Amino acid sequence: MRAKKSLGQNFLRDQTIIKRIIDALDLGHDETVIEIGPGQGALTEQLFIDEAKVIAIEFDRDMISLLHERFGSLHNFHLINEDALNVDFSDVLKANAVDAKAKLIANLPYNISTPILQRLMDQRHLFSSLVLMFQREVVERITAKAGGKERGFLSVMVENTFNTEYLFDVPPQAFQPVPKVWSAVVRLTPKSSLIADEALFRQIISFCFLQKRKTILNNLKTRFPNAAVFLEQCEIDGMRRAETLTLCEWVKLVSAIKRAGSSIDVRP
């Protein structure tokens, strides 16, 4: 079955890479794995070799019959024909009588990388670990440290919700059809947020990274006239740019704004 360019499909073929991705999950006996976008089932097949319970979420209807044909007779396989961006993973686990935390694996196209990560952040309490493959530039953004040129909104949000491990790069030749870009695999381990109001946290960080060339003071004062006061309270130099702030500094800044009044409208 041919890959659909409209869905960003590139099917993983390299057996060595497939084994490395599955190994990164560190599966225990009889664990449940949610797989997003199984496609033709390259990773799925290896999961069954490792005796996992697999809940596969596939958006492409044309792949459903193929996956049913390959794995439908297995008692530990459940297939959902839905867009992962609309799935409530809590409902999925309940429907499959899964009480423990699951693991998640996915080879994700570039066009849904940010929205799917935000959805996984919100539901991270359901998972013990996630192994994800993205275009390499996405993984570079996810794992970028304060001060790095790739540091952005996504870097800060992921750092606040996951411990990240950049595992390895995947060459274009590992896929069919062969993409023009490299991919990379990252492992995310959920952690507790450093701030209670994650919605406010997300809004402020999103706003501050809208114009990365502006200083943090210039970004903030267009929305908060007393931005300089907030920055001084947090001992943050207003002439710095957003990508230089550490996670702890962001937490201090958002907390200061929160204390100033919950009625502040920070919507971009």
Tab-separated table of C-alpha atoms in Angstrom:
chain	number	residue	atom	x	y	z
A	1	MET	CA	0.000	0.000	0.000
A	2	ARG	CA	1.436	3.350	-1.063
A	3	ALA	CA	2.260	6.103	1.423
A	4	LYS	CA	0.048	9.183	1.375
A	5	LYS	CA	1.915	12.441	1.088
A	6	SER	CA	-1.110	14.326	2.432
A	7	LEU	CA	-0.741	12.454	5.742
A	8	GLY	CA	3.030	12.792	5.878
A	9	GLN	CA	3.438	9.019	5.681
A	10	ASN	CA	6.879	7.432	5.458
A	11	PHE	CA	6.957	3.768	6.440
A	12	LEU	CA	9.821	2.561	8.592
A	13	ARG	CA	11.639	-0.393	7.015
A	14	ASP	CA	15.010	-0.694	8.769
A	15	GLN	CA	14.813	-3.648	11.155
A	16	THR	CA	17.784	-2.462	13.216
A	17	ILE	CA	16.112	0.905	13.841
A	18	ILE	CA	12.797	-0.797	14.625
A	19	LYS	CA	14.489	-2.977	17.254
A	20	ARG	CA	16.266	0.021	18.804
A	21	ILE	CA	12.989	1.941	19.112
A	22	ILE	CA	11.225	-0.995	20.773
A	23	ASP	CA	14.183	-1.599	23.087
A	24	ALA	CA	13.969	2.058	24.189
A	25	LEU	CA	10.497	1.323	25.617
A	26	ASP	CA	12.094	-1.149	28.048
A	27	LEU	CA	8.976	-3.306	28.094
A	28	GLY	CA	8.151	-5.470	31.067
A	29	HIS	CA	6.049	-8.614	30.916
A	30	ASP	CA	2.467	-8.104	29.722
A	31	GLU	CA	2.682	-4.287	29.576
A	32	THR	CA	0.206	-2.211	27.572
A	33	VAL	CA	1.505	-0.022	24.757
A	34	ILE	CA	-0.486	2.606	22.885
A	35	GLU	CA	0.870	3.016	19.375
A	36	ILE	CA	-0.069	6.134	17.439
A	37	GLY	CA	0.005	5.728	13.668
A	38	PRO	CA	1.020	2.079	13.211
A	39	GLY	CA	0.780	2.414	9.428
A	40	GLN	CA	1.674	-0.958	7.917
A	41	GLY	CA	2.620	-2.393	11.314
A	42	ALA	CA	6.434	-2.445	11.333
A	43	LEU	CA	6.711	-1.404	14.994
A	44	THR	CA	3.517	-3.260	15.905
A	45	GLU	CA	4.960	-6.579	14.776
A	46	GLN	CA	8.034	-6.133	16.980
A	47	LEU	CA	5.828	-5.200	19.938
A	48	PHE	CA	4.064	-8.552	19.657
A	49	ILE	CA	7.409	-10.343	19.546
A	50	ASP	CA	8.049	-8.698	22.917
A	51	GLU	CA	4.585	-9.894	24.082
A	52	ALA	CA	3.072	-6.472	24.674
A	53	LYS	CA	-0.631	-5.647	24.727
A	54	VAL	CA	-1.084	-3.201	21.854
A	55	ILE	CA	-3.736	-0.529	21.424
A	56	ALA	CA	-3.151	0.959	17.979
A	57	ILE	CA	-4.646	4.289	16.909
A	58	GLU	CA	-4.671	4.721	13.133
A	59	PHE	CA	-6.252	7.647	11.289
A	60	ASP	CA	-5.873	6.316	7.730
A	61	ARG	CA	-8.888	4.121	6.917
A	62	ASP	CA	-6.980	2.434	4.110
A	63	MET	CA	-4.552	0.997	6.674
A	64	ILE	CA	-7.277	-0.451	8.898
A	65	SER	CA	-8.002	-3.522	6.747
A	66	LEU	CA	-4.283	-4.239	6.402
A	67	LEU	CA	-3.737	-4.036	10.157
A	68	HIS	CA	-6.798	-6.211	10.837
A	69	GLU	CA	-5.497	-8.756	8.354
A	70	ARG	CA	-2.059	-8.866	9.976
A	71	PHE	CA	-2.963	-8.681	13.658
A	72	GLY	CA	-6.739	-8.940	14.031
A	73	SER	CA	-6.648	-12.558	15.207
A	74	LEU	CA	-4.389	-11.721	18.172
A	75	HIS	CA	-6.152	-11.440	21.518
A	76	ASN	CA	-3.790	-8.689	22.720
A	77	PHE	CA	-4.430	-6.323	19.786
A	78	HIS	CA	-7.036	-3.566	19.723
A	79	LEU	CA	-7.337	-1.168	16.792
A	80	ILE	CA	-8.983	2.265	16.866
A	81	ASN	CA	-9.708	4.132	13.630
A	82	GLU	CA	-9.497	7.694	14.882
A	83	ASP	CA	-7.400	10.843	14.788
A	84	ALA	CA	-5.023	10.734	17.777
A	85	LEU	CA	-5.552	14.483	18.212
A	86	ASN	CA	-9.169	13.753	19.166
A	87	VAL	CA	-8.540	10.729	21.383
A	88	ASP	CA	-8.995	10.781	25.140
A	89	PHE	CA	-6.337	8.288	26.208
A	90	SER	CA	-7.997	7.847	29.582
A	91	ASP	CA	-11.150	6.573	27.888
A	92	VAL	CA	-9.073	4.281	25.674
A	93	LEU	CA	-7.360	2.664	28.656
A	94	LYS	CA	-10.624	2.285	30.576
A	95	ALA	CA	-12.331	0.697	27.580
A	96	ASN	CA	-9.531	-1.867	27.448
A	97	ALA	CA	-9.584	-2.521	31.209
A	98	VAL	CA	-6.070	-1.164	31.681
A	99	ASP	CA	-5.568	-0.056	35.281
A	100	ALA	CA	-1.795	0.508	35.312
A	101	LYS	CA	0.072	3.221	33.451
A	102	ALA	CA	0.700	2.442	29.799
A	103	LYS	CA	3.651	3.149	27.556
A	104	LEU	CA	3.345	5.010	24.277
A	105	ILE	CA	5.195	4.726	20.994
A	106	ALA	CA	4.772	6.669	17.760
A	107	ASN	CA	6.367	7.682	14.486
A	108	LEU	CA	4.800	11.102	14.008
A	109	PRO	CA	4.616	13.356	10.939
A	110	TYR	CA	5.902	16.902	11.191
A	111	ASN	CA	2.511	18.577	10.739
A	112	ILE	CA	1.040	17.202	13.984
A	113	SER	CA	4.178	17.198	16.157
A	114	THR	CA	3.307	20.265	18.248
A	115	PRO	CA	-0.437	19.566	18.782
A	116	ILE	CA	0.138	15.896	19.649
A	117	LEU	CA	2.870	16.827	22.132
A	118	GLN	CA	0.556	19.322	23.816
A	119	ARG	CA	-2.138	16.641	24.054
A	120	LEU	CA	0.344	14.177	25.544
A	121	MET	CA	1.497	16.791	28.067
A	122	ASP	CA	-2.079	17.184	29.288
A	123	GLN	CA	-2.542	13.406	29.648
A	124	ARG	CA	0.973	12.436	30.719
A	125	HIS	CA	-0.241	11.039	34.040
A	126	LEU	CA	-1.535	8.015	32.109
A	127	PHE	CA	1.928	6.979	30.903
A	128	SER	CA	5.135	5.719	32.468
A	129	SER	CA	7.237	6.536	29.385
A	130	LEU	CA	6.866	7.616	25.759
A	131	VAL	CA	9.207	6.859	22.857
A	132	LEU	CA	8.548	9.130	19.902
A	133	MET	CA	10.105	9.627	16.490
A	134	PHE	CA	9.884	13.029	14.819
A	135	GLN	CA	11.785	14.952	12.205
A	136	ARG	CA	15.169	15.684	13.739
A	137	GLU	CA	14.577	19.425	13.992
A	138	VAL	CA	11.531	18.767	16.219
A	139	VAL	CA	13.588	16.616	18.600
A	140	GLU	CA	16.285	19.301	18.634
A	141	ARG	CA	13.636	21.817	19.689
A	142	ILE	CA	12.135	19.495	22.287
A	143	THR	CA	15.500	18.899	23.969
A	144	ALA	CA	17.013	22.397	23.557
A	145	LYS	CA	18.477	23.868	26.735
A	146	ALA	CA	18.239	27.500	27.866
A	147	GLY	CA	20.406	29.683	25.663
A	148	GLY	CA	20.377	27.307	22.694
A	149	LYS	CA	19.289	28.635	19.310
A	150	GLU	CA	16.592	25.936	19.007
A	151	ARG	CA	15.043	26.914	22.355
A	152	GLY	CA	11.398	27.928	22.020
A	153	PHE	CA	7.871	27.560	23.363
A	154	LEU	CA	7.851	23.795	22.836
A	155	SER	CA	11.205	23.351	24.599
A	156	VAL	CA	9.957	25.043	27.765
A	157	MET	CA	6.595	23.292	27.815
A	158	VAL	CA	8.160	19.859	27.348
A	159	GLU	CA	10.852	20.551	29.966
A	160	ASN	CA	8.149	21.450	32.476
A	161	THR	CA	6.260	18.194	31.958
A	162	PHE	CA	8.822	15.547	30.915
A	163	ASN	CA	12.369	14.428	31.475
A	164	THR	CA	13.786	14.132	27.963
A	165	GLU	CA	16.430	11.887	26.406
A	166	TYR	CA	17.591	12.424	22.822
A	167	LEU	CA	18.258	8.789	21.909
A	168	PHE	CA	19.481	8.553	18.308
A	169	ASP	CA	19.138	9.832	14.754
A	170	VAL	CA	17.389	7.920	11.970
A	171	PRO	CA	18.614	8.357	8.368
A	172	PRO	CA	16.171	8.915	5.487
A	173	GLN	CA	17.127	5.536	3.998
A	174	ALA	CA	15.390	3.793	6.907
A	175	PHE	CA	12.020	4.740	5.375
A	176	GLN	CA	10.008	4.022	2.273
A	177	PRO	CA	9.440	6.333	0.495
A	178	VAL	CA	12.730	7.994	1.400
A	179	PRO	CA	12.096	11.447	2.952
A	180	LYS	CA	14.343	14.446	2.361
A	181	VAL	CA	15.063	14.932	6.056
A	182	TRP	CA	16.579	13.006	8.959
A	183	SER	CA	14.446	11.830	11.857
A	184	ALA	CA	15.327	11.305	15.508
A	185	VAL	CA	13.997	9.340	18.460
A	186	VAL	CA	13.340	10.858	21.873
A	187	ARG	CA	12.235	9.268	25.140
A	188	LEU	CA	9.961	11.284	27.427
A	189	THR	CA	9.366	10.388	31.066
A	190	PRO	CA	6.435	12.250	32.678
A	191	LYS	CA	7.090	14.411	35.718
A	192	SER	CA	5.139	16.777	37.935
A	193	SER	CA	4.844	20.359	36.749
A	194	LEU	CA	6.681	23.035	38.711
A	195	ILE	CA	3.661	25.313	38.474
A	196	ALA	CA	0.027	24.732	39.414
A	197	ASP	CA	-1.586	26.863	36.705
A	198	GLU	CA	-0.336	25.141	33.556
A	199	ALA	CA	-2.834	26.981	31.336
A	200	LEU	CA	-1.480	30.374	32.418
A	201	PHE	CA	2.067	29.061	32.097
A	202	ARG	CA	1.394	27.996	28.509
A	203	GLN	CA	-0.256	31.293	27.564
A	204	ILE	CA	2.557	33.485	28.884
A	205	ILE	CA	5.339	31.416	27.353
A	206	SER	CA	3.534	31.293	24.014
A	207	PHE	CA	3.150	35.062	24.070
A	208	CYS	CA	6.805	35.681	24.999
A	209	PHE	CA	8.084	33.531	22.125
A	210	LEU	CA	5.853	35.122	19.478
A	211	GLN	CA	8.631	37.590	18.627
A	212	LYS	CA	11.880	35.871	19.568
A	213	ARG	CA	14.075	38.794	18.514
A	214	LYS	CA	12.471	41.072	21.090
A	215	THR	CA	13.760	41.231	24.639
A	216	ILE	CA	11.681	39.614	27.348
A	217	LEU	CA	10.799	43.094	28.653
A	218	ASN	CA	9.594	44.356	25.274
A	219	ASN	CA	7.477	41.257	24.755
A	220	LEU	CA	5.913	41.442	28.192
A	221	LYS	CA	5.248	45.167	28.454
A	222	THR	CA	2.933	45.145	25.417
A	223	ARG	CA	0.570	43.081	27.567
A	224	PHE	CA	1.663	43.979	31.105
A	225	PRO	CA	2.468	47.678	31.718
A	226	ASN	CA	4.290	46.730	34.931
A	227	ALA	CA	6.396	44.003	33.290
A	228	ALA	CA	9.605	45.599	34.545
A	229	VAL	CA	8.373	45.157	38.129
A	230	PHE	CA	7.679	41.448	37.580
A	231	LEU	CA	11.112	40.928	36.067
A	232	GLU	CA	12.824	42.807	38.891
A	233	GLN	CA	10.960	40.738	41.481
A	234	CYS	CA	12.283	37.596	39.783
A	235	GLU	CA	15.819	39.001	39.348
A	236	ILE	CA	15.590	38.570	35.574
A	237	ASP	CA	17.379	41.052	33.308
A	238	GLY	CA	14.694	42.475	31.024
A	239	MET	CA	17.205	42.851	28.188
A	240	ARG	CA	17.511	39.088	27.847
A	241	ARG	CA	15.571	37.180	25.213
A	242	ALA	CA	13.031	34.469	25.929
A	243	GLU	CA	15.241	31.576	24.820
A	244	THR	CA	17.833	32.391	27.511
A	245	LEU	CA	15.473	31.904	30.462
A	246	THR	CA	15.743	28.679	32.419
A	247	LEU	CA	12.680	26.714	33.427
A	248	CYS	CA	13.047	27.920	37.027
A	249	GLU	CA	13.092	31.533	35.857
A	250	TRP	CA	9.924	30.973	33.809
A	251	VAL	CA	8.233	29.458	36.831
A	252	LYS	CA	9.189	32.466	38.972
A	253	LEU	CA	7.954	34.909	36.324
A	254	VAL	CA	4.606	33.183	35.758
A	255	SER	CA	4.102	32.889	39.528
A	256	ALA	CA	4.755	36.629	39.951
A	257	ILE	CA	2.208	37.463	37.246
A	258	LYS	CA	-0.279	35.049	38.805
A	259	ARG	CA	0.114	36.699	42.230
A	260	ALA	CA	-0.546	40.087	40.667
A	261	GLY	CA	-4.092	39.059	39.796
A	262	SER	CA	-5.814	36.074	38.257
A	263	SER	CA	-8.063	38.333	36.167
A	264	ILE	CA	-5.192	39.375	33.885
A	265	ASP	CA	-6.036	38.576	30.275
A	266	VAL	CA	-2.906	36.998	28.739
A	267	ARG	CA	-4.475	35.569	25.614
A	268	PRO	CA	-2.298	36.304	22.542
